[in-house]
Tab-separated table of C-alpha atoms and ligand atoms in Angstrom:
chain	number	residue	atom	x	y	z
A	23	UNK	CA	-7.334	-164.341	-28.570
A	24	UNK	CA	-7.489	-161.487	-31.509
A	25	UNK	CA	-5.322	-159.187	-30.579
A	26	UNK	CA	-5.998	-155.486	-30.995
A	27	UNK	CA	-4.118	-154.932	-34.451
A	28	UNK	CA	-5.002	-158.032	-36.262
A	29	UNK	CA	-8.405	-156.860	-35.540
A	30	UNK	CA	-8.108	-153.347	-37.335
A	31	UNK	CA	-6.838	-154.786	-40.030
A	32	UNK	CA	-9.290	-157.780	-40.299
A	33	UNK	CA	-12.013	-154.912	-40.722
A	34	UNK	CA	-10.003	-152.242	-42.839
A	35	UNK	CA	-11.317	-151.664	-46.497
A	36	UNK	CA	-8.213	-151.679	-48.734
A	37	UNK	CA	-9.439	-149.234	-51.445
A	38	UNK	CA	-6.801	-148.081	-54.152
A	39	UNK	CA	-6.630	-144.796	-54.995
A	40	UNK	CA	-5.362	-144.353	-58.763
A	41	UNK	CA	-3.716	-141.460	-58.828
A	42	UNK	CA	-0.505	-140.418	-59.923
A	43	UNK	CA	-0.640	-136.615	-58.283
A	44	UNK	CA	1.109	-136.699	-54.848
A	45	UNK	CA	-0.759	-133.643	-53.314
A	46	UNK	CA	-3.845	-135.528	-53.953
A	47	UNK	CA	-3.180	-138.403	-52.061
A	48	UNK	CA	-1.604	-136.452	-49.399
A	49	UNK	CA	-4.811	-134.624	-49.059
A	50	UNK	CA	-7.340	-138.213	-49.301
A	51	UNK	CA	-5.227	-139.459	-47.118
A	52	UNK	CA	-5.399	-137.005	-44.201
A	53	UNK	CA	-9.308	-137.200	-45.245
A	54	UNK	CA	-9.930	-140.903	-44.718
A	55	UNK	CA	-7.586	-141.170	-41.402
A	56	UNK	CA	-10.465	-141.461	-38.837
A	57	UNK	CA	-12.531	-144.332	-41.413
A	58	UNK	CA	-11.704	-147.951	-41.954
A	59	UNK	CA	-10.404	-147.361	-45.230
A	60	UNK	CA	-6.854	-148.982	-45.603
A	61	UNK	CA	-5.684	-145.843	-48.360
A	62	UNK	CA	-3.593	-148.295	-50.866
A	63	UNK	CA	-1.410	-145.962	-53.829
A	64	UNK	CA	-0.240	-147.290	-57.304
A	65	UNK	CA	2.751	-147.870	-55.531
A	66	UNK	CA	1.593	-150.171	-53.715
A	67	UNK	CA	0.040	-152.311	-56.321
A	68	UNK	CA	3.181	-152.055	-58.350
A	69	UNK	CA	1.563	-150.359	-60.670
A	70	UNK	CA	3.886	-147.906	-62.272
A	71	UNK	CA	2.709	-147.011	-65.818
A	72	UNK	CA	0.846	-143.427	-66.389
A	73	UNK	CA	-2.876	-144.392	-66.569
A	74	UNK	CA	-4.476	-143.040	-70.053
A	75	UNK	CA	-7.223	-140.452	-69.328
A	76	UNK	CA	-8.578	-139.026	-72.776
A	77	UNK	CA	-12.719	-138.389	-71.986
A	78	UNK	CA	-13.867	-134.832	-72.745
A	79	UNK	CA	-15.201	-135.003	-69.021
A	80	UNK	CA	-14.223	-134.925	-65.791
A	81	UNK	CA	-17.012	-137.690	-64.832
A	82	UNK	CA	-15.203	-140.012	-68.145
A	83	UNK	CA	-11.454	-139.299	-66.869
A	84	UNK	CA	-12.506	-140.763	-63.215
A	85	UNK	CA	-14.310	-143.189	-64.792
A	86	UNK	CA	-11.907	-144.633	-67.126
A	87	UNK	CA	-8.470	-143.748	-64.355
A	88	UNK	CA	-10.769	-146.739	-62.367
A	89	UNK	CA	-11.724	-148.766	-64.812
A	90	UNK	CA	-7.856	-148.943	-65.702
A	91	UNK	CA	-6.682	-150.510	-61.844
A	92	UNK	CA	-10.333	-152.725	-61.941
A	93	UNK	CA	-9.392	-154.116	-65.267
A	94	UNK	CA	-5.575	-154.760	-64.293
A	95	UNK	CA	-5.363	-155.653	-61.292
A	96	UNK	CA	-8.767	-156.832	-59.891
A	97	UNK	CA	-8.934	-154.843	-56.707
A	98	UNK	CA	-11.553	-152.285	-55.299
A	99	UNK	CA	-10.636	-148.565	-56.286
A	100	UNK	CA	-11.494	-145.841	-56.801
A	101	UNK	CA	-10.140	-142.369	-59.174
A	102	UNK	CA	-10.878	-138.745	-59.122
A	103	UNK	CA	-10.732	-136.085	-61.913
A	104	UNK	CA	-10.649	-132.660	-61.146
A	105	UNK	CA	-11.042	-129.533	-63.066
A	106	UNK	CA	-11.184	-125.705	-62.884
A	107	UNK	CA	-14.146	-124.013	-64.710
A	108	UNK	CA	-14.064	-120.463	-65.664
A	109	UNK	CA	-17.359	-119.143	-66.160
A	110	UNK	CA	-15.628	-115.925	-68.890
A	111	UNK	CA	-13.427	-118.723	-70.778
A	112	UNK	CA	-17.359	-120.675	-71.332
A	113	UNK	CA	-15.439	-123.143	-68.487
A	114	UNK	CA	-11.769	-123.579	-69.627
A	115	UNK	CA	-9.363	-125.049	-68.800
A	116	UNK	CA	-11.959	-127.773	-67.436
A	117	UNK	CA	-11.204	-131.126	-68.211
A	118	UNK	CA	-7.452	-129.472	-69.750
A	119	UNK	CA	-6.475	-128.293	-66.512
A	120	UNK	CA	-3.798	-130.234	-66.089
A	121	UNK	CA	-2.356	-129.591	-69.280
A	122	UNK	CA	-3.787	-125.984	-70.191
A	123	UNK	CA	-0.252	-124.928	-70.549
A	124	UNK	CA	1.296	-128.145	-72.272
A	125	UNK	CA	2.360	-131.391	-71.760
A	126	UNK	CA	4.756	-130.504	-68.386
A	127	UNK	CA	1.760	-130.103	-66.447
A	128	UNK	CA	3.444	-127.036	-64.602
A	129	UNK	CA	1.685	-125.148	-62.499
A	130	UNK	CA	2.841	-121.819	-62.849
A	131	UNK	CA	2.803	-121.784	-66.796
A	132	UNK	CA	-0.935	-122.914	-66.336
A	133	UNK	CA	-1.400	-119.913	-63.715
A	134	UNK	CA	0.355	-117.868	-66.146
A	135	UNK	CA	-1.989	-118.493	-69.342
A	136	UNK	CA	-5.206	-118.531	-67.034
A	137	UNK	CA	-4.317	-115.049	-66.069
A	138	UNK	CA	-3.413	-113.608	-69.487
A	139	UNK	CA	-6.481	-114.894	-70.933
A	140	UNK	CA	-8.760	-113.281	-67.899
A	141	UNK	CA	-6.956	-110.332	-68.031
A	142	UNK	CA	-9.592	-107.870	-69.302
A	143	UNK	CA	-12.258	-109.839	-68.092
A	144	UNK	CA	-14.315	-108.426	-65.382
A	145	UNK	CA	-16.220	-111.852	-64.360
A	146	UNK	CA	-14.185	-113.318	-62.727
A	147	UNK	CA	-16.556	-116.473	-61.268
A	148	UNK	CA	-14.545	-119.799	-61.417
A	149	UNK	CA	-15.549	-123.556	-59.806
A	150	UNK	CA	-13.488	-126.680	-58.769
A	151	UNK	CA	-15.225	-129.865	-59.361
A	152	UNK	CA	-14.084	-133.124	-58.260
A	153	UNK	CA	-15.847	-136.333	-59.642
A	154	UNK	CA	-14.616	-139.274	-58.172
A	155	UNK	CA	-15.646	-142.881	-59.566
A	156	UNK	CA	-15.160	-146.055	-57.025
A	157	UNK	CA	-15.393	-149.512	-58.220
A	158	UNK	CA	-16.696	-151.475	-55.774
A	159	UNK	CA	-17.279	-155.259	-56.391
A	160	UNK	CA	-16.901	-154.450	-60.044
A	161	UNK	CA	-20.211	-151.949	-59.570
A	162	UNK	CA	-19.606	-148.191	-60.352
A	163	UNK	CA	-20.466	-144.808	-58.143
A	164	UNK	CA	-20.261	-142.020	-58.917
A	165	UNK	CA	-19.561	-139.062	-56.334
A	166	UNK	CA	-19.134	-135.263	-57.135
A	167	UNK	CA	-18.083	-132.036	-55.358
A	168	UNK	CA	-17.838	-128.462	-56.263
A	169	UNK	CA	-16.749	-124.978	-54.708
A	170	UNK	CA	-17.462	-121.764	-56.305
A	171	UNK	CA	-15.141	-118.750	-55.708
A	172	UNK	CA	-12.878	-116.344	-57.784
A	173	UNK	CA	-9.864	-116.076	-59.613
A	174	UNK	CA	-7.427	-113.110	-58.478
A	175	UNK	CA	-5.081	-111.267	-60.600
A	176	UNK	CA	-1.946	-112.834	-59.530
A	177	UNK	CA	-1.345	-115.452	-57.300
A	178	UNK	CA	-1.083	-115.353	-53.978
A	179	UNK	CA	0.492	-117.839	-51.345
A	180	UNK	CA	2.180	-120.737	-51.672
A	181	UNK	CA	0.781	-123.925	-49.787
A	182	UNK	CA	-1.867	-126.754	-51.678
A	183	UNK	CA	-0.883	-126.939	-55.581
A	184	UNK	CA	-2.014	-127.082	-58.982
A	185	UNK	CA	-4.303	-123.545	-59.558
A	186	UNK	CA	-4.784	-123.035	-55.611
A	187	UNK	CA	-2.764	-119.679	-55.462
A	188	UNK	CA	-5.195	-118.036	-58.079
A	189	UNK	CA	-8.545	-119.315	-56.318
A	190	UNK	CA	-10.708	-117.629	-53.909
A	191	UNK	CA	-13.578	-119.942	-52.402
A	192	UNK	CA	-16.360	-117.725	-51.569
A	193	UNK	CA	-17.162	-116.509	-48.402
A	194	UNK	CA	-13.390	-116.633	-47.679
A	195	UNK	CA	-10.579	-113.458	-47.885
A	196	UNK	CA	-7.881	-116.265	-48.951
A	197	UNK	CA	-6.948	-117.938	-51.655
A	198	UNK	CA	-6.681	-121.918	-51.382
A	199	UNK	CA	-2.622	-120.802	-51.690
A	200	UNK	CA	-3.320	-119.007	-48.245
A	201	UNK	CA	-5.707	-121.200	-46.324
A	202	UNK	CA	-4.059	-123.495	-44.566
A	203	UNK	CA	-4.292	-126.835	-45.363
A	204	UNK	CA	-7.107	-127.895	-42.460
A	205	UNK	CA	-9.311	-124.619	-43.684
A	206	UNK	CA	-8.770	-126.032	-47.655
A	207	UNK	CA	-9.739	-129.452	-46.819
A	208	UNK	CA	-12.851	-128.679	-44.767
A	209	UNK	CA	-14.111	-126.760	-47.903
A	210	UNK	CA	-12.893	-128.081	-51.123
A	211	UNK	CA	-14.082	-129.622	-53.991
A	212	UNK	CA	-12.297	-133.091	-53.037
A	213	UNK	CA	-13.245	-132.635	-49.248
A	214	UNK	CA	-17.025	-132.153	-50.344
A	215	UNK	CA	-16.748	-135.375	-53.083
A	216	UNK	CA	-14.625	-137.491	-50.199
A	217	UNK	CA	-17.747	-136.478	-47.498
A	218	UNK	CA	-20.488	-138.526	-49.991
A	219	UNK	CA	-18.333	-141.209	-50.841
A	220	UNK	CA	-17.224	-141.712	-47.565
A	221	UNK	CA	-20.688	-141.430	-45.801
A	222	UNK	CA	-21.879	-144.473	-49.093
A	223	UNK	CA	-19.013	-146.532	-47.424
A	224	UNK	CA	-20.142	-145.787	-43.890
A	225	UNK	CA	-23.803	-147.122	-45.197
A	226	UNK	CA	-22.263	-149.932	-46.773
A	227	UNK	CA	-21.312	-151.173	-43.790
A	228	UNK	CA	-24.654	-150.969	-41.797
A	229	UNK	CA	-26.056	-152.957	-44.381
B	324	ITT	P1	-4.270	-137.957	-61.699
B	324	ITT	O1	-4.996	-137.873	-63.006
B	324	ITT	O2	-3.147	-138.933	-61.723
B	324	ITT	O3	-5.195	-138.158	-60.526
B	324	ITT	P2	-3.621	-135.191	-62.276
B	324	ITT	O4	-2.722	-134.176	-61.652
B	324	ITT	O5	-3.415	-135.509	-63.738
B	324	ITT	O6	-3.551	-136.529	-61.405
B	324	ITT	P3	-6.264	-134.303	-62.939
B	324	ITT	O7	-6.218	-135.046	-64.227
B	324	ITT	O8	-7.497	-134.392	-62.107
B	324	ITT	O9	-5.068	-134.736	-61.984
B	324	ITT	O10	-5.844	-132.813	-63.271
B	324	ITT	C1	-6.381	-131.773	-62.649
B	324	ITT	C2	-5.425	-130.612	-62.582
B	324	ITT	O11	-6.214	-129.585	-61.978
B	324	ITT	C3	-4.227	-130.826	-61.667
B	324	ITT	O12	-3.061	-131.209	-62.318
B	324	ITT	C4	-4.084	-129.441	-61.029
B	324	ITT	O13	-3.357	-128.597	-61.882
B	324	ITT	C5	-5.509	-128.961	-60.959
B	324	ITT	N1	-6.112	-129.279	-59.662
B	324	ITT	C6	-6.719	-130.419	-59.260
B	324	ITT	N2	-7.110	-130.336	-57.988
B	324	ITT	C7	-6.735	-129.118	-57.558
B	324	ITT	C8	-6.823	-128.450	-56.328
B	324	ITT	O14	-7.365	-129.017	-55.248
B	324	ITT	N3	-6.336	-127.210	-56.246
B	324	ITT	C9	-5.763	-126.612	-57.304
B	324	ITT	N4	-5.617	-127.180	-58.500
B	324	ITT	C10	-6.092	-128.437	-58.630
């Protein structure tokens, strides 16, 4: 007789997610709790070195974060790239936002310069957008998700990470550093990129 567990885990997808940002896995992870994806981190793969990412896009960062795990250690995966467009900086720090500040990817001194630069600006129109690229079978998708909103003039609230306290999503009072973390991830770039990728999965499946 199969018993219950060895049954879930008979059908779970183990999908690794190459990513080396622990908000963002926090964040997949709550968003692929109720699929049958088995969520497996670098960790877990003992994979431990910092995984290049030197494309001028966001699209060529995902791509090449999951060609990096395909090529190394042969397993389904997948890799997001995320960036913050600013219409008045003609869309910086885009694919720099991680390092807009310098090489100690730190938040606040990205906040910081974002905010001096904008300061006489009166557009203020911003976007997140998430690409994330899977590799399934050695095949790769492609899946993308934006949110438009606002940047303030200073930050305000202290919960999700990276640029959050800065961003307004339209249609919303708060910034992503108020929302709480439900509201963010019903909304977000990376909830609205995780919906498509996980509804291709769910298709998969059927097939
Ligand atoms: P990996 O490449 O290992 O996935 P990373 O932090 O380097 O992690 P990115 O290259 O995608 O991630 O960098 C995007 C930066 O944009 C990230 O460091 C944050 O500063 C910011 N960012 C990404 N997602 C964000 C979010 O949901 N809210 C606020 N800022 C975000």
């Amino acid at each position: 007789m199969v018993s219950l567990e060895s049954h879930v885990s008979m059908t779970m997808r183990p999908l690794v997610f190459a990513t080396s940002n622990p908000h963002k896995i926090h964040e997949v992870r709550k968003m692929v709790s109720n699929t049958d994806i088995q969520l497996l981190d670098l960790k877990d793969i003992g994979c431990e070195i910092e995984i290049p990412e030197t494309s001028e896009t966001v699209e060529g960062n995902a791509i090449q974060k999951a060609q990096f795990v395909f090529e190394h250690y042969a397993m389904d995966c997948f890799a997001e790239d995320t960036g913050l467009f600013v219409d008045a900086l003609n869309g910086e720090p885009g694919v720099h936002s991680a390092r807009y500040a310098g090489s100690k990817r730190e938040a606040k001194a990205n906040m910081k310069k974002l905010l001096k630069k904008l300061k006489n600006h009166m557009d203020r129109k911003a976007h997140f957008l998430t690409v994330i690229a899977c590799i399934l079978e050695g095949k790769i998708h492609l899946f993308r998700g934006r949110v438009d909103g606002t940047i303030i003039s200073e930050p305000q609230g202290d919960k999700g990470f990276g640029y959050d306290p800065v961003f307004r999503p339209s249609g919303h009072m708060e910034t992503f550093g108020q929302l709480d973390e439900q509201a963010k991830n019903k909304i977000s770039h990376r909830a609205k990129a995780m919906e498509s990728f996980i509804a291709f999965l769910r298709e998969l499946n059927q097939k």
